[in-house]
Short mmCIF file of C-alpha atoms in Angstrom, two decimals:
data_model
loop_
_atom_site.label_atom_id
_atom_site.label_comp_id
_atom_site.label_asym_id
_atom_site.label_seq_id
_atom_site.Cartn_x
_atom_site.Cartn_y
_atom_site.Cartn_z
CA UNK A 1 136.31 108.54 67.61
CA UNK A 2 134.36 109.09 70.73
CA UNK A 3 133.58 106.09 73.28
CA UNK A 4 129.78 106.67 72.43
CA UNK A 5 130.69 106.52 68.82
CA UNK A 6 132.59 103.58 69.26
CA UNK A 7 129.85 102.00 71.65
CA UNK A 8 127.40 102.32 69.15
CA UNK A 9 124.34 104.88 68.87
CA UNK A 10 122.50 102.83 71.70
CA UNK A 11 124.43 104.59 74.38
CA UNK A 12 123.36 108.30 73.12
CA UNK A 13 120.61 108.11 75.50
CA UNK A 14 122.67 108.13 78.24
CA UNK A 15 123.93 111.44 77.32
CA UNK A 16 120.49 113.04 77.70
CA UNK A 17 120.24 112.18 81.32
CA UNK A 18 119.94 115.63 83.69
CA UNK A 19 123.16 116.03 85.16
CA UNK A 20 122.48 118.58 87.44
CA UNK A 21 119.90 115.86 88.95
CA UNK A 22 121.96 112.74 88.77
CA UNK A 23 124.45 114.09 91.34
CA UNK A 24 123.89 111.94 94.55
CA UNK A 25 123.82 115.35 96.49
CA UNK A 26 121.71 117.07 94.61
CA UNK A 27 119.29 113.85 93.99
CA UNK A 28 118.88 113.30 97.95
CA UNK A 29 118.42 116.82 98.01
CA UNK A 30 115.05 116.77 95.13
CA UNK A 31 114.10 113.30 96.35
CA UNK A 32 113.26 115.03 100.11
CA UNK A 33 111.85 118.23 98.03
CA UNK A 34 109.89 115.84 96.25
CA UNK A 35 107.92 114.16 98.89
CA UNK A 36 107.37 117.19 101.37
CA UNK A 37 105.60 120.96 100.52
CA UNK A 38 109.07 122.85 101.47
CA UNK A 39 111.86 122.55 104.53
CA UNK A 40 114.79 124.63 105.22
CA UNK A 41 118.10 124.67 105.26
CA UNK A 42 118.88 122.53 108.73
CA UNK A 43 116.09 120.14 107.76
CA UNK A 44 117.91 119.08 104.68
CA UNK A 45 121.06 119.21 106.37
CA UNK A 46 120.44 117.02 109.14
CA UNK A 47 118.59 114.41 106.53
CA UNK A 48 121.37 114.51 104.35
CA UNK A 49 124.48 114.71 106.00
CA UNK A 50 126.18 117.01 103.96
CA UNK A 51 128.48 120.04 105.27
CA UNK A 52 127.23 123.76 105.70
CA UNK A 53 129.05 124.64 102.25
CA UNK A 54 128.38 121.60 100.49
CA UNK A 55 124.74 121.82 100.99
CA UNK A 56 124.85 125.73 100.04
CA UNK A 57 127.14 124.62 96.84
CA UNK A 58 124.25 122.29 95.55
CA UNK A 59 121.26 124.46 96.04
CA UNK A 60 122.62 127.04 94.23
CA UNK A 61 123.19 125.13 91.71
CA UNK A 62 120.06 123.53 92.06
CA UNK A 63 118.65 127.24 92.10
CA UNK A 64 120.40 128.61 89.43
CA UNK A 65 118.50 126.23 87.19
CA UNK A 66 115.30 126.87 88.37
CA UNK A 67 114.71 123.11 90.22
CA UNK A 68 114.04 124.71 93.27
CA UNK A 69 112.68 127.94 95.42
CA UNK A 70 115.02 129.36 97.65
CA UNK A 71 113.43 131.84 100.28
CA UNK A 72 114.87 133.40 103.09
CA UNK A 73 112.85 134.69 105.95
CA UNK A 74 113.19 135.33 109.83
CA UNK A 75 110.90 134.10 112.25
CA UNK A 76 110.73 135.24 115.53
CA UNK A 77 114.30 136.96 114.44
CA UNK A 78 116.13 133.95 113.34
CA UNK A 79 116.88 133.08 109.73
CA UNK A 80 115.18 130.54 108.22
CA UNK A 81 116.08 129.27 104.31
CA UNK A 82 112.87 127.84 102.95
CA UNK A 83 113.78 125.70 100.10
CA UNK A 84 110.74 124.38 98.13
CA UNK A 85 110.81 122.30 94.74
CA UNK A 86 109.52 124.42 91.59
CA UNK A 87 107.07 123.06 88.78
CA UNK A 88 110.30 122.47 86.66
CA UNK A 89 112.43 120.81 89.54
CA UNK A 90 109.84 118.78 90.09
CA UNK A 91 108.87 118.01 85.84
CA UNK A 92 113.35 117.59 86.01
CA UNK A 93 113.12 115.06 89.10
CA UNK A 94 110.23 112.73 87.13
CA UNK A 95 111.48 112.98 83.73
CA UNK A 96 115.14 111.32 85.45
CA UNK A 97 113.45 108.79 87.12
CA UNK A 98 111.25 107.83 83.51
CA UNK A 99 114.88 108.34 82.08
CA UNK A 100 116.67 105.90 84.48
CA UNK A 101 113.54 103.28 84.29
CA UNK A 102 113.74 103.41 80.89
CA UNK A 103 117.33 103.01 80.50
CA UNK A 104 118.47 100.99 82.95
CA UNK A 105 114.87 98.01 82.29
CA UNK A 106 116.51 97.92 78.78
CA UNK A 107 119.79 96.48 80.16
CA UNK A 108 120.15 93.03 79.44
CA UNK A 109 122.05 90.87 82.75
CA UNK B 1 124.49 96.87 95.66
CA UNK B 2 122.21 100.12 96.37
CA UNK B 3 118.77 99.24 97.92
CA UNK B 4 116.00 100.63 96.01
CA UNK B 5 114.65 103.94 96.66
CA UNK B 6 110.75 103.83 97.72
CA UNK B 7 109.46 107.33 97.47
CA UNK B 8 106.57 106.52 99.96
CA UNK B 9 109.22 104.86 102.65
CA UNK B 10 111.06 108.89 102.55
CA UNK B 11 107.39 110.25 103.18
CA UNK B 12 107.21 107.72 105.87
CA UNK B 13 110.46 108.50 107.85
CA UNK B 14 109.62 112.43 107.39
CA UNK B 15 106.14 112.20 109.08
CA UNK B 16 107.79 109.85 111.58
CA UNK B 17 110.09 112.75 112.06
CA UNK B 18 107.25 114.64 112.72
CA UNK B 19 105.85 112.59 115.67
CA UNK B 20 109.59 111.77 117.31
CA UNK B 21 109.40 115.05 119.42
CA UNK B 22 106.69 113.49 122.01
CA UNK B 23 104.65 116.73 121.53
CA UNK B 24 101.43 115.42 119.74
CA UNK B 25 101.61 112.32 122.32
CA UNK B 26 101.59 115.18 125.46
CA UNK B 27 98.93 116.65 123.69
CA UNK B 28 96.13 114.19 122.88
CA UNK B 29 97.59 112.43 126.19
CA UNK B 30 96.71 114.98 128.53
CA UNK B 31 93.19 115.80 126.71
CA UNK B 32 92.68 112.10 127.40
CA UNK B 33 93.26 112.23 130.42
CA UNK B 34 91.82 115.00 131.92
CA UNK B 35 88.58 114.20 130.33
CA UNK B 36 88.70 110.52 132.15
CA UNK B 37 88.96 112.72 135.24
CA UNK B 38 86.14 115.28 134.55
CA UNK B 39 84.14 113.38 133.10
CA UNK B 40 82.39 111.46 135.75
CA UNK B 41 82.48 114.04 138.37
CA UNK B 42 82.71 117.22 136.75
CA UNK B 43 80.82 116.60 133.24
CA UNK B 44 80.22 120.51 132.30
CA UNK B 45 83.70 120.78 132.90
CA UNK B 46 84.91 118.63 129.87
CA UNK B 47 84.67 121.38 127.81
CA UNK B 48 88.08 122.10 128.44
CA UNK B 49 90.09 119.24 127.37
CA UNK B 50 87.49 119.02 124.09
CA UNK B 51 88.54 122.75 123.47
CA UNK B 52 92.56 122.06 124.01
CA UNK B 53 91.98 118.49 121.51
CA UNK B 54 90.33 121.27 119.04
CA UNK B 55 92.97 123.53 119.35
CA UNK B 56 95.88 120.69 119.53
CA UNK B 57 96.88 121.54 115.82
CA UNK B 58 97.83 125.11 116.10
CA UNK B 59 99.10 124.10 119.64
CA UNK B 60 101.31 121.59 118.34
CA UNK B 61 102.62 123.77 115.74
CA UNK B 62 103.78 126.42 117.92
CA UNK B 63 105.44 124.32 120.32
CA UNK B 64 107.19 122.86 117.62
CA UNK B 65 108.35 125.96 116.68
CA UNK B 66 109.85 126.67 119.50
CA UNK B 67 111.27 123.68 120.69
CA UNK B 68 111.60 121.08 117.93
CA UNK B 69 112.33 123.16 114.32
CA UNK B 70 115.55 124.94 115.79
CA UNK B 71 117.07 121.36 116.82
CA UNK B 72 116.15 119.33 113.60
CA UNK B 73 114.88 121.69 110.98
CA UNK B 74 111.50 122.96 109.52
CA UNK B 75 109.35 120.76 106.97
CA UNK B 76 105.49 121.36 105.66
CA UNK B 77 103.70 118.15 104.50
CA UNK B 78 102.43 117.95 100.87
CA UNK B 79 98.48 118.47 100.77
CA UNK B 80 97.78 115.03 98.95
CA UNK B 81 96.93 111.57 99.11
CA UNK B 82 96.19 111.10 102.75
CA UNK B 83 97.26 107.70 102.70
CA UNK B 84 96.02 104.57 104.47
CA UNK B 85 94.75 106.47 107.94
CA UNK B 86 91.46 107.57 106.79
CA UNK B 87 90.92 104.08 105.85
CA UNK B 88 91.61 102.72 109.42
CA UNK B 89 89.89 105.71 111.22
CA UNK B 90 86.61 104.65 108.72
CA UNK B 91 87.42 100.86 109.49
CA UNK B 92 87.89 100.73 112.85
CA UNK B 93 84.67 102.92 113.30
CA UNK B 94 82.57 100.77 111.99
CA UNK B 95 84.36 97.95 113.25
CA UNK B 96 83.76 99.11 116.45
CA UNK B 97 80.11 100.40 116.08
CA UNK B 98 79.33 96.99 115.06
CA UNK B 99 80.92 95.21 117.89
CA UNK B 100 78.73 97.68 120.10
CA UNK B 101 75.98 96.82 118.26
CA UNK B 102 76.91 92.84 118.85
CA UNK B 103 77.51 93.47 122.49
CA UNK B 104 74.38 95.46 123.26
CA UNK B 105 72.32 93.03 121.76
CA UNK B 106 73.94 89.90 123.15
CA UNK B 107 73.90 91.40 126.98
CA UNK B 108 70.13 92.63 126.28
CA UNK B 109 71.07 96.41 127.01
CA UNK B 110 69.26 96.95 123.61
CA UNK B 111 66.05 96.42 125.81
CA UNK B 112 67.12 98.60 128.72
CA UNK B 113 68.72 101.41 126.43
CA UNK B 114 69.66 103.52 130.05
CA UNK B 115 72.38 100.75 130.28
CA UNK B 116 74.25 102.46 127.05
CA UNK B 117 76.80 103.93 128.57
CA UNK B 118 78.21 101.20 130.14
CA UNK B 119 79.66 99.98 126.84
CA UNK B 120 81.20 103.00 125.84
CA UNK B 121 84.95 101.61 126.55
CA UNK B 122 84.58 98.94 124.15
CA UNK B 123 83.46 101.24 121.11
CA UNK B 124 86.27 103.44 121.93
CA UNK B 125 89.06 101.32 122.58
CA UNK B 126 88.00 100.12 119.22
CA UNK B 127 87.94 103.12 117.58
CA UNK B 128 90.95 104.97 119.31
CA UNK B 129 92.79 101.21 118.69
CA UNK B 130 92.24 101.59 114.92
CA UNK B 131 93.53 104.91 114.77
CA UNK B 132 96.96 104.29 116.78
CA UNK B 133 97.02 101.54 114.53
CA UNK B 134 96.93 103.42 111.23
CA UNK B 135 99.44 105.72 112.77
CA UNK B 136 101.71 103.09 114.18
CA UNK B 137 101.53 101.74 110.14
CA UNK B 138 101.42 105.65 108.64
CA UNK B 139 104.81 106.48 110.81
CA UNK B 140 106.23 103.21 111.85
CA UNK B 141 106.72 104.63 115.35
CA UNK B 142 106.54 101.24 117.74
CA UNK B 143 104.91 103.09 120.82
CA UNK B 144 101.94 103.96 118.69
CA UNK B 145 101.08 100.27 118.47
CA UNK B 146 101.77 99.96 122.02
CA UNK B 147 99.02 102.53 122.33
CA UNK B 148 96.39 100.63 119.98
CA UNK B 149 96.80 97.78 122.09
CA UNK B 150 96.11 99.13 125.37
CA UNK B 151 92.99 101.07 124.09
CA UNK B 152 91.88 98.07 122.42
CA UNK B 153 92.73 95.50 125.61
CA UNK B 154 91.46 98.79 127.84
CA UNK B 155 87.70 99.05 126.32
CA UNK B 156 86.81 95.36 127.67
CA UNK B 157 88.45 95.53 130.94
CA UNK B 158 87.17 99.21 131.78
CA UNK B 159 83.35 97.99 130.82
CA UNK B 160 83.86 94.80 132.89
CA UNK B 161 84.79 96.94 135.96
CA UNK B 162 82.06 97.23 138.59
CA UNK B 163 82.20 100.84 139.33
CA UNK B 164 79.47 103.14 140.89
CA UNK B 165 78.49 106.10 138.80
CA UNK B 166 77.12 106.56 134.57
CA UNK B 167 80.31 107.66 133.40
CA UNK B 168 82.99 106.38 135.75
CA UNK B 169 84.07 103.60 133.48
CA UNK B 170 84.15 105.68 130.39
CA UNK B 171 86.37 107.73 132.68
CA UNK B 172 88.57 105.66 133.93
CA UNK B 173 89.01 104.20 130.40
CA UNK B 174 90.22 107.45 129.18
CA UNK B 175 92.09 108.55 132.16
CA UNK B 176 94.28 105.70 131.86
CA UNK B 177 95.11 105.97 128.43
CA UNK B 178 95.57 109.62 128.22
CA UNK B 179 98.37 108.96 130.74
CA UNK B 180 99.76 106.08 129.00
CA UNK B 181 100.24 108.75 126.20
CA UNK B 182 100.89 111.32 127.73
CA UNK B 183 104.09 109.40 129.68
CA UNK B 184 105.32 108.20 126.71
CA UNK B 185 104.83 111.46 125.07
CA UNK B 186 107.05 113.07 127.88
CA UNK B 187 109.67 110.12 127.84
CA UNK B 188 109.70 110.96 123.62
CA UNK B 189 110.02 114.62 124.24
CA UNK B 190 113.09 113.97 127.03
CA UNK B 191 115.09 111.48 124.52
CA UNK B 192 114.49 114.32 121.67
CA UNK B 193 115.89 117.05 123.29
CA UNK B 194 118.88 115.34 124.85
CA UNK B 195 119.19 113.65 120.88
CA UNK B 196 119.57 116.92 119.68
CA UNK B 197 120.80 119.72 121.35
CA UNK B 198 119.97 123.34 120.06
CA UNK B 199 122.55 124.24 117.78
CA UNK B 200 124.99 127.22 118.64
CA UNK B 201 123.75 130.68 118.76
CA UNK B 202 123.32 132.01 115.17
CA UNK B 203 124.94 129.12 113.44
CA UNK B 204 121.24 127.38 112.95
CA UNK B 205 120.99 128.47 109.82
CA UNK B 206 123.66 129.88 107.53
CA UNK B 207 122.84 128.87 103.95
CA UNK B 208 125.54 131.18 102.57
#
């Protein structure tokens, strides 16, 4: 018997939530995409505080499921990563925080 | 216990981001000022400060690019709700047309209309007060309600000056607030660039 099972069927919803979203990380990383057109890749670091490789680590993840836009350009011969939220990261980033309203309102003290 | 997560608080702290570098304070600062100094002397010559305050966007931008997007990082603005600036700029407008209006009537320069420009200070330290304000509020950057206050506490004491010459109050009202700005844009632009150094060569940005 599973600890769900055992919990009852209320918990199932829990389940559902986006995992690839609820990752502190990765949810700093959506919440800053969220509110701004695009940054790059030393924006987001500096705002977020993560490592080089960490940061790299979550945005492809982040990438790999479509959330975001990852472009890579020069300007003025330095390379810039231009990381910009897609119409599903940003349809994945509201349906958590309806998910997490909703879930966590129905708590009782 | 986590604090709560306002979305409009992160778009606050990334526009005050935007304004930490000093360079839009240089900017409108030294069109400011320069136009208090041409502009009761040298009138035709205004046109230059007007054109650099027209220009100031694309200005701005490619200073930053240059100087502040290698030390902190790049980030374009959503095109969107505006937010509570407009409303100020609008406010404070006709806040401060009326108060002309008030104080033209009251010292009877209504009847002697060549007296206008003798108010001028008051309608702009009204107007330029409001839209520090709204900025101060839209970026929570202290200096910027420093700034409201002297344009607002400037307006009066510039019109109540006694100076010789139509636009030498005007003038001096802008010339000293343009360098208030423009010194505090310079002190802003110092601390930034001592706050954070350029990173080392080619290691600005490796995403992989």
């Amino acid at each position: 018997m599973s600890a769900t099972e055992t919990a009852g069927t209320d918990l199932q919803p829990i389940a559902g939530i986006d995992r690839l979203v609820h990752e502190p990380a990765r949810l700093m990383i959506l919440t800053i995409l969220y509110v701004v057109e695009s940054a790059d890749f030393l924006y987001l670091m500096r705002q977020i505080g993560l490592t080089r490789g960490n940061l790299s680590s979550h945005l492809g993840k982040l990438e790999a499921a479509g959330y975001i836009d990852v472009k890579k350009e020069f300007v003025d011969k330095i390379p810039r990563t231009l990381l910009r939220l897609t119409d599903n990261g940003r349809e994945a980033f509201q349906a958590y925080r309806q998910d997490m309203i909703g879930l966590l309102e129905g708590l009782a003290d | 216990m986590l604090e709560k997560i306002d979305l409009k608080q992160v778009e606050h702290n990334v526009l005050r981001d935007f304004f930490q570098d000093g360079l839009t304070d240089m900017l409108f600062g030294a069109c400011f000022f320069f136009l208090g100094l041409l502009l009761p002397q040298h009138g035709g010559l205004v046109v230059f400060p007007i054109l650099l305050l027209a220009f100031s966007a694309p200005l701005t931008m490619g200073l930053k690019k240059h100087f502040t997007y290698p030390r902190t990082g790049y980030v374009a603005f959503r095109q969107g709700d505006p937010g509570p600036v407009p409303w100020f700029v609008l406010g404070s407008l006709v806040l401060g047309l009326v108060a002309l209006v008030a104080v033209l009537i009251t010292a009877g320069v209504i009847a002697d209309p060549g007296q206008w420009y003798r108010w001028m200070p008051i309608l702009f330290g009204i107007w330029l007060a409001g839209m520090f304000l709204g900025l101060g509020l839209q970026v929570r950057l202290a200096r910027y309600y420093v700034v409201a206050g002297v344009a607002l506490a400037g307006g009066p004491l510039a019109t109540l000056l006694p100076l010789s010459g139509k636009l030498s109050n005007i003038g001096l009202f802008f010339a000293v607030l343009g360098a208030v700005i423009l010194a505090w844009g310079v002190f802003a632009f110092v601390r930034f660039l001592r706050r954070y150094p350029l990173p080392a060569e080619g290691n600005a940005d490796v995403s992989n």
